Amino acid sequence: MKFQAESLEDQKRLMTWDDTFCFSCHPGIDCFNSCCKDVTIFLDPLDVGRLRKALNMSSTDFLETYTHRVVSQKSGLPAVVLKMNKDADKKCPFVNDSGCGVYESRPYSCRLYPLDTEQGVEYSFIVEEDTCHGLKESKELTVEDWRRDQGLRDYDDIDHNLKDVMHADELWEEKIADPRMQDMILMALYDVDRFREFVFNSSFLEKFKIDDDIIEKIREDDVSMLYFAAQWLRFSLFGKKGFLKIDRDFLEKKKHEVLGKGKPEK
Ligand code: SF4
Ligand code: SF4
């Protein structure tokens, strides 16, 4: 079925992957770059990893320079939002006359625009064609074409993994109120350099028994580290073990230290 975004009413209609809509965005269009200002862009954990690489920054510096931290009132989960410039237009820091200056690494929300989705299954228009003139163009494509062209499918697997953490029922039952816990979640999901430092330069690898091949993967690869972070958060927040198992010798050692009995006998 073919969809159009002529009115607000059209925006509420839900499309699935086979449905089609008309859209094209290019430098010749009269609204070019107009959507890259004064906008709230929540960054996906994968976005932060990609952007910091494109900008050759550490994740910690990227978060400090380009993002605001926000916390959900309902669940207490932290998230990060891209800071707009402080000028009158409140432009995105990455936009220039030719378009997006970080196009290959642009955030998920920018890839998805002018569509929106809740769960990646049903899609709707986020704007009308009077605002986004690309929706008046004649190029017709399916939602799935759009997902493929924009690289949205790259997010499916990791987001599916993170959903267990970010949309867990437990979070809606008991809000995360401790700022230290919020900081831990923020570090694991968004600040890969700080999380890697924590894993490799603390007693973490003594505490957990982790296979050598996993350790090698997370040492260098940010996406593997993100999958690992999802496992660790599931364990820390909800007690779900997955592949993380606490080393019994470590527990015994700690017990003896706390009880002041020195080293456990072998
Ligand atoms: S408003 Fe639509 S057509 Fe105009 S620049 Fe943004 S995405 Fe492209
Ligand atoms: S990241 Fe790129 S596409 Fe997204 S708002 Fe900024 S300039 Fe526009």
Coordinates of C-alpha atoms and ligand atoms in Angstrom, one line a residue:
M1 CA 0.0 0.0 0.0
K2 CA 1.2 3.5 -0.8
F3 CA 1.3 6.1 2.0
Q4 CA 1.5 9.9 1.9
A5 CA 2.2 12.5 4.6
E6 CA -0.2 15.3 3.5
S7 CA -1.8 15.9 6.9
L8 CA -1.4 15.2 10.6
E9 CA -4.0 12.5 10.2
D10 CA -1.6 10.7 7.7
Q11 CA 1.2 10.8 10.3
K12 CA -0.8 8.5 12.6
R13 CA -1.2 5.7 10.0
L14 CA 1.2 2.8 10.5
M15 CA 3.2 1.3 7.6
T16 CA 4.9 -2.1 7.6
W17 CA 8.0 -3.0 5.7
D18 CA 6.2 -3.7 2.4
D19 CA 4.3 -0.5 2.3
T20 CA 5.6 2.3 0.0
F21 CA 6.0 6.1 0.3
C22 CA 7.6 8.8 -1.8
F23 CA 10.7 10.5 -0.6
S24 CA 14.0 12.0 -1.8
C25 CA 16.4 14.4 0.0
H26 CA 19.1 16.2 -2.0
P27 CA 21.1 19.5 -2.0
G28 CA 18.8 21.0 -4.6
I29 CA 15.6 20.8 -2.5
D30 CA 14.4 24.1 -1.0
C31 CA 14.3 22.8 2.6
F32 CA 17.8 21.3 2.5
N33 CA 19.4 21.2 5.9
S34 CA 16.3 22.7 7.6
C35 CA 15.8 19.6 9.7
C36 CA 19.3 19.7 11.1
K37 CA 18.6 22.4 13.7
D38 CA 16.8 22.8 17.0
V39 CA 16.0 19.1 17.2
T40 CA 16.2 16.6 20.0
I41 CA 18.3 13.7 18.9
F42 CA 18.7 10.8 21.3
L43 CA 21.8 8.9 20.5
D44 CA 21.8 5.1 20.4
P45 CA 24.8 3.4 22.0
L46 CA 26.0 2.4 18.5
D47 CA 25.8 6.0 17.4
V48 CA 28.2 7.2 20.1
G49 CA 30.7 4.5 19.1
R50 CA 30.5 5.4 15.4
L51 CA 30.6 9.2 15.9
R52 CA 33.5 9.2 18.3
K53 CA 35.5 7.1 15.8
A54 CA 34.6 9.4 12.9
L55 CA 35.7 12.4 15.0
N56 CA 38.8 10.5 16.3
M57 CA 37.8 11.2 19.9
S58 CA 37.6 9.0 23.0
S59 CA 34.0 8.1 23.9
T60 CA 34.5 10.1 27.2
D61 CA 35.6 13.2 25.4
F62 CA 32.8 12.8 22.8
L63 CA 30.1 12.6 25.5
E64 CA 31.5 15.6 27.3
T65 CA 31.8 17.7 24.2
Y66 CA 28.7 16.8 22.2
T67 CA 26.0 15.4 24.4
H68 CA 23.7 16.1 27.3
R69 CA 22.8 13.4 29.8
V70 CA 19.1 12.9 30.5
V71 CA 17.3 10.5 32.8
S72 CA 13.9 9.0 32.3
Q73 CA 11.4 10.2 34.9
K74 CA 9.7 6.8 34.9
S75 CA 12.5 4.2 34.8
G76 CA 15.5 6.3 36.0
L77 CA 17.4 5.0 32.9
P78 CA 20.1 7.5 31.6
A79 CA 20.3 8.4 27.9
V80 CA 22.3 10.9 25.9
V81 CA 21.1 13.6 23.6
L82 CA 23.1 15.5 21.0
K83 CA 23.8 19.1 22.0
M84 CA 22.8 21.7 19.4
N85 CA 24.9 24.8 18.9
K86 CA 24.2 27.7 21.2
D87 CA 23.6 30.1 18.2
A88 CA 20.2 31.6 17.4
D89 CA 19.4 28.8 14.9
K90 CA 20.5 26.0 17.4
K91 CA 22.1 24.1 14.5
C92 CA 23.4 20.6 14.8
P93 CA 27.2 20.9 15.4
F94 CA 27.8 18.6 12.4
V95 CA 25.8 20.3 9.7
N96 CA 27.5 22.3 6.9
D97 CA 26.5 23.8 3.6
S98 CA 26.9 20.5 1.8
G99 CA 24.7 18.6 4.3
C100 CA 25.7 16.3 7.2
G101 CA 29.4 16.5 8.0
V102 CA 29.3 13.0 9.7
Y103 CA 27.0 11.4 7.1
E104 CA 28.5 7.9 7.2
S105 CA 28.3 7.9 11.0
R106 CA 25.1 9.9 11.4
P107 CA 22.8 8.9 14.3
Y108 CA 19.9 6.4 14.0
S109 CA 17.3 9.1 14.3
C110 CA 18.8 11.0 11.4
R111 CA 18.8 7.9 9.3
L112 CA 15.2 7.2 10.1
Y113 CA 13.9 10.7 9.4
P114 CA 11.2 11.4 8.1
L115 CA 9.9 8.2 9.5
D116 CA 9.6 7.1 13.1
T117 CA 9.1 3.7 14.7
E118 CA 8.5 2.2 18.2
Q119 CA 9.7 -1.3 17.8
G120 CA 11.2 -1.4 14.3
V121 CA 8.1 -3.2 12.9
E122 CA 5.6 -0.5 12.3
Y123 CA 6.6 2.9 10.9
S124 CA 4.9 6.3 10.6
F125 CA 5.7 9.8 9.3
I126 CA 7.3 12.1 11.8
V127 CA 6.5 15.2 9.8
E128 CA 4.1 16.4 7.1
E129 CA 5.1 17.1 3.5
D130 CA 4.7 20.8 4.0
T131 CA 7.6 20.7 6.4
C132 CA 9.7 18.1 4.7
H133 CA 9.5 18.8 1.0
G134 CA 11.3 15.5 0.2
L135 CA 8.0 13.8 0.9
K136 CA 6.5 15.5 -2.2
E137 CA 9.1 14.1 -4.5
S138 CA 8.2 11.3 -6.9
K139 CA 10.8 8.7 -5.9
E140 CA 8.8 5.8 -4.5
L141 CA 10.3 3.2 -2.1
T142 CA 9.2 0.6 0.4
V143 CA 9.9 1.0 4.1
E144 CA 12.3 -2.0 3.8
D145 CA 14.2 -0.2 0.9
W146 CA 14.5 2.7 3.3
R147 CA 15.8 0.6 6.1
R148 CA 18.4 -1.0 3.9
D149 CA 19.5 2.3 2.1
Q150 CA 19.9 4.1 5.4
G151 CA 21.8 1.3 7.2
L152 CA 19.0 0.9 9.8
R153 CA 19.3 -2.9 9.6
D154 CA 22.7 -2.6 11.2
Y155 CA 21.0 -1.6 14.5
D156 CA 18.5 -4.5 14.6
D157 CA 20.7 -7.1 16.4
I158 CA 22.4 -5.0 19.0
D159 CA 19.1 -3.1 19.7
H160 CA 17.4 -6.4 20.2
N161 CA 20.1 -7.3 22.8
L162 CA 19.8 -3.9 24.5
K163 CA 16.0 -4.0 24.6
D164 CA 16.3 -6.7 27.3
V165 CA 18.0 -4.1 29.5
M166 CA 16.4 -0.8 28.4
H167 CA 12.8 -2.1 28.2
A168 CA 12.9 -4.7 30.9
D169 CA 9.7 -5.0 32.9
E170 CA 11.8 -4.8 36.2
L171 CA 12.7 -1.2 35.3
W172 CA 9.1 -0.1 35.2
E173 CA 8.4 -1.9 38.5
E174 CA 11.2 -0.3 40.4
K175 CA 12.8 3.0 39.2
I176 CA 16.6 3.3 39.3
A177 CA 17.1 6.1 41.7
D178 CA 20.7 5.7 42.7
P179 CA 22.9 8.2 40.7
R180 CA 25.9 5.7 41.0
M181 CA 23.8 3.0 39.3
Q182 CA 22.7 5.5 36.6
D183 CA 26.4 6.4 36.0
M184 CA 27.3 2.7 35.7
I185 CA 24.6 2.2 33.1
L186 CA 25.7 5.2 31.2
M187 CA 29.3 4.1 31.2
A188 CA 28.5 0.5 30.1
L189 CA 26.2 1.6 27.2
Y190 CA 27.7 4.8 26.0
D191 CA 31.2 5.3 27.3
V192 CA 33.1 2.3 25.9
D193 CA 36.5 3.6 26.8
R194 CA 35.6 4.1 30.4
F195 CA 33.9 0.7 30.5
R196 CA 36.9 -1.0 28.9
E197 CA 39.1 0.7 31.5
F198 CA 36.8 -0.6 34.2
V199 CA 36.8 -4.2 32.9
F200 CA 40.6 -4.5 32.2
N201 CA 42.0 -2.3 35.1
S202 CA 39.9 -3.4 38.1
S203 CA 39.2 -6.8 39.7
F204 CA 36.4 -7.4 37.1
L205 CA 38.3 -10.2 35.3
E206 CA 39.2 -11.9 38.6
K207 CA 35.6 -11.7 39.7
F208 CA 34.1 -13.2 36.6
K209 CA 35.1 -16.3 34.7
I210 CA 35.1 -15.1 31.1
D211 CA 36.3 -17.1 28.1
D212 CA 39.6 -15.9 26.5
D213 CA 38.1 -15.5 23.1
I214 CA 35.5 -13.1 24.5
I215 CA 38.2 -11.2 26.4
E216 CA 40.2 -10.8 23.2
K217 CA 37.2 -9.5 21.2
I218 CA 36.2 -6.9 23.8
R219 CA 39.7 -5.7 24.2
E220 CA 39.6 -3.9 20.8
D221 CA 36.2 -4.1 19.3
D222 CA 33.6 -1.6 20.5
V223 CA 30.5 -3.4 19.1
S224 CA 31.6 -6.7 20.9
M225 CA 32.0 -4.5 24.0
L226 CA 28.5 -3.3 23.7
Y227 CA 27.1 -6.9 23.5
F228 CA 29.2 -7.6 26.6
A229 CA 27.9 -4.5 28.3
A230 CA 24.3 -5.7 27.7
Q231 CA 25.2 -9.0 29.3
W232 CA 26.8 -7.3 32.3
L233 CA 23.9 -5.0 32.9
R234 CA 21.4 -7.9 32.7
F235 CA 23.5 -9.5 35.4
S236 CA 24.1 -6.5 37.6
L237 CA 20.5 -5.1 37.4
F238 CA 18.4 -8.2 37.2
G239 CA 20.6 -11.1 38.3
K240 CA 20.4 -12.8 34.9
K241 CA 23.7 -14.7 34.5
G242 CA 24.0 -15.4 30.7
F243 CA 27.7 -16.2 30.1
L244 CA 28.8 -14.2 33.1
K245 CA 29.7 -16.5 36.0
I246 CA 31.3 -15.3 39.3
D247 CA 34.6 -17.1 40.1
R248 CA 34.1 -19.0 43.3
D249 CA 37.7 -18.7 44.3
F250 CA 37.4 -14.9 44.1
L251 CA 34.3 -15.0 46.3
E252 CA 36.0 -17.1 48.9
K253 CA 39.0 -14.8 48.8
K254 CA 36.8 -11.7 49.3
K255 CA 34.9 -13.4 52.1
H256 CA 38.1 -14.1 54.0
E257 CA 39.3 -10.6 53.5
V258 CA 36.1 -9.1 54.8
L259 CA 36.1 -11.5 57.8
G260 CA 39.8 -10.6 58.4
K261 CA 41.0 -14.2 58.1
G262 CA 43.6 -13.6 55.5
K263 CA 44.1 -16.0 52.6
P264 CA 41.8 -19.0 52.2
E265 CA 43.6 -22.4 52.6
K266 CA 44.0 -24.3 49.3
Ligands
SF4_1 S1 13.3 18.5 5.7 FE1 13.2 16.5 4.5 S2 13.8 17.0 2.4 FE2 14.3 18.8 3.7 S3 16.4 18.4 4.2 FE3 15.3 17.5 5.9 S4 15.0 15.4 5.3 FE4 15.6 16.5 3.4
SF4_2 S1 24.0 14.5 12.6 FE1 23.9 15.0 10.5 S2 21.9 14.4 9.8 FE2 21.8 14.5 12.0 S3 21.1 16.5 12.5 FE3 23.3 16.6 12.5 S4 23.9 17.2 10.5 FE4 21.7 16.6 10.4

